[in-house]
Amino acid sequence: MKPRIYYTKPSITDLEIRYATDAAANGWGDHCYEYIARFEDGFKTHLGVDYAIATSSCTGALHMGMAALGIGPGDEIILADSNWIATAAPIVHLGATPVFIDILPDSWCIDPQLAEAAITSRTKAIVAVHLYGNLCDMDRLLAIGEKHGIAIIEDAAEAIGSVYHGRRAGSMGRFGAFSFHGTKTVTTGEGGMFVTNDAALYERVLTLSNHGRARGQTKQFWPDMVGFKYKISNIQAAIGCAQMERIEELIARKRQILAYYRERMKNLPGHHMNPEPAGTINGAWMPTVVFDEETGIGRERIQAAFAKDNIDARVFFQPLSSLPFFQEQPRNYFAFAVPARAINLPSFHDMSESEQERVIVVLQQICDA
Ligand SMILES: *Cc1c(COP(=O)(O)O)cnc(C)c1O
């Protein structure tokens, strides 16, 4: 058996180890928040936003941000059907209803026209999920939000490094949320970030994130409301600080891996990969190939070929509406059709060219068969 090629693996250098070791040795007592503050500052600067709160996960950041917007029972939140459950779970926890919309066939992100058509008097927000690093049509979505008076939230967990006409993914909506799970471009093992330019929203999330204790509260152990406990630890934040010092390198490498696949696969029959429309930069978190319907190439064949070569290729997200606890929305044509002829390709930082070649050979063989 050939050695396994994993689909993702973090890049941890001596710098991350040094900072984490320092946090474990010295980051206590008066110093217990130092790496957290530094991580938040570094992230704010990178993204170009006014406020950032580091969290234990992206899911937690979304949960608190949505709670701070007053989302609750009876509300409807619109999002794309093709996604990981993490964006939908906080909506359900708050007693609101996720409304699943079809994706566009080229970006695999929410179709803005269908999103607008789904707005009702109960709609509180649209979540723009930048899938696999691909950007949502933010101009359209922000205009729709403005016109109907609803919030546009950005789930930028997969979009570190993605830039939309000069603005970074996650910095354009009412708030943005990021993930530093071990599979993401920047990692702290588990971790996340809430970001916004809205001072009042920031204050509400800050209070919520501290078990409901407001910043100015002088009484000890005195929550002003029932909040959440979604904090990151100083040790995780220390790893995050090292990753932020290396962020340009981490993003550049992701982009290089995608560019290499794209170039070497350009002669494969009918397919497309993560798009990069004019005026945008794709952070390339997850290089993905989708075969055209006419090729007749399906997921089972792709998965079997990769498994045979010991390559850990991942399936494209199944529609969330196809999960047993949601109501199926088969009218979401592309959300149902695309995963049946798509695959996520391995793209970890230290991947070698010869490992990429092994992936390309498998794809070539699938096409030749
Ligand atoms: C990874 C991911 C999340 C969840 O991140 P966690 O940090 O694991 O909570 C949310 N949304 C999207 C789009 C993701 O890819």
mmCIF file of N, CA, C and O in Angstrom, residues 1-6 309-312 355 358:
data_model
loop_
_atom_site.group_PDB
_atom_site.id
_atom_site.type_symbol
_atom_site.label_atom_id
_atom_site.label_comp_id
_atom_site.label_asym_id
_atom_site.label_seq_id
_atom_site.Cartn_x
_atom_site.Cartn_y
_atom_site.Cartn_z
ATOM 1 N N MET A 1 0.846 -1.206 0.000
ATOM 2 C CA MET A 1 0.000 0.000 0.000
ATOM 3 C C MET A 1 0.877 1.251 0.000
ATOM 4 O O MET A 1 1.832 1.341 0.767
ATOM 5 N N LYS A 2 0.516 2.203 -0.838
ATOM 6 C CA LYS A 2 1.257 3.475 -0.843
ATOM 7 C C LYS A 2 0.990 4.232 0.453
ATOM 8 O O LYS A 2 -0.056 4.059 1.062
ATOM 9 N N PRO A 3 1.921 5.113 0.862
ATOM 10 C CA PRO A 3 1.674 5.883 2.086
ATOM 11 C C PRO A 3 0.416 6.751 1.945
ATOM 12 O O PRO A 3 0.107 7.227 0.858
ATOM 13 N N ARG A 4 -0.294 6.928 3.068
ATOM 14 C CA ARG A 4 -1.548 7.674 3.061
ATOM 15 C C ARG A 4 -1.299 9.159 2.780
ATOM 16 O O ARG A 4 -0.369 9.744 3.318
ATOM 17 N N ILE A 5 -2.147 9.742 1.947
ATOM 18 C CA ILE A 5 -2.150 11.202 1.770
ATOM 19 C C ILE A 5 -3.385 11.743 2.469
ATOM 20 O O ILE A 5 -4.510 11.433 2.088
ATOM 21 N N TYR A 6 -3.153 12.512 3.515
ATOM 22 C CA TYR A 6 -4.269 13.078 4.286
ATOM 23 C C TYR A 6 -4.821 14.301 3.577
ATOM 24 O O TYR A 6 -4.106 14.979 2.844
ATOM 25 N N ASP A 309 -6.004 4.133 -3.917
ATOM 26 C CA ASP A 309 -4.653 4.699 -3.912
ATOM 27 C C ASP A 309 -4.259 5.241 -2.531
ATOM 28 O O ASP A 309 -3.241 5.917 -2.391
ATOM 29 N N ASN A 310 -5.085 4.961 -1.516
ATOM 30 C CA ASN A 310 -4.816 5.411 -0.140
ATOM 31 C C ASN A 310 -4.727 6.933 -0.024
ATOM 32 O O ASN A 310 -3.879 7.473 0.677
ATOM 33 N N ILE A 311 -5.639 7.610 -0.744
ATOM 34 C CA ILE A 311 -5.703 9.072 -0.684
ATOM 35 C C ILE A 311 -7.019 9.473 -0.022
ATOM 36 O O ILE A 311 -8.085 8.984 -0.382
ATOM 37 N N ASP A 312 -6.869 10.363 0.967
ATOM 38 C CA ASP A 312 -7.989 10.770 1.803
ATOM 39 C C ASP A 312 -8.725 11.946 1.140
ATOM 40 O O ASP A 312 -8.618 13.077 1.582
ATOM 41 N N GLU A 355 3.179 14.224 -4.103
ATOM 42 C CA GLU A 355 1.894 13.806 -3.534
ATOM 43 C C GLU A 355 0.741 14.396 -4.353
ATOM 44 O O GLU A 355 -0.253 13.722 -4.619
ATOM 45 N N ARG A 358 0.294 12.342 -7.389
ATOM 46 C CA ARG A 358 -0.440 11.087 -7.160
ATOM 47 C C ARG A 358 -1.944 11.332 -7.253
ATOM 48 O O ARG A 358 -2.685 10.523 -7.821
#
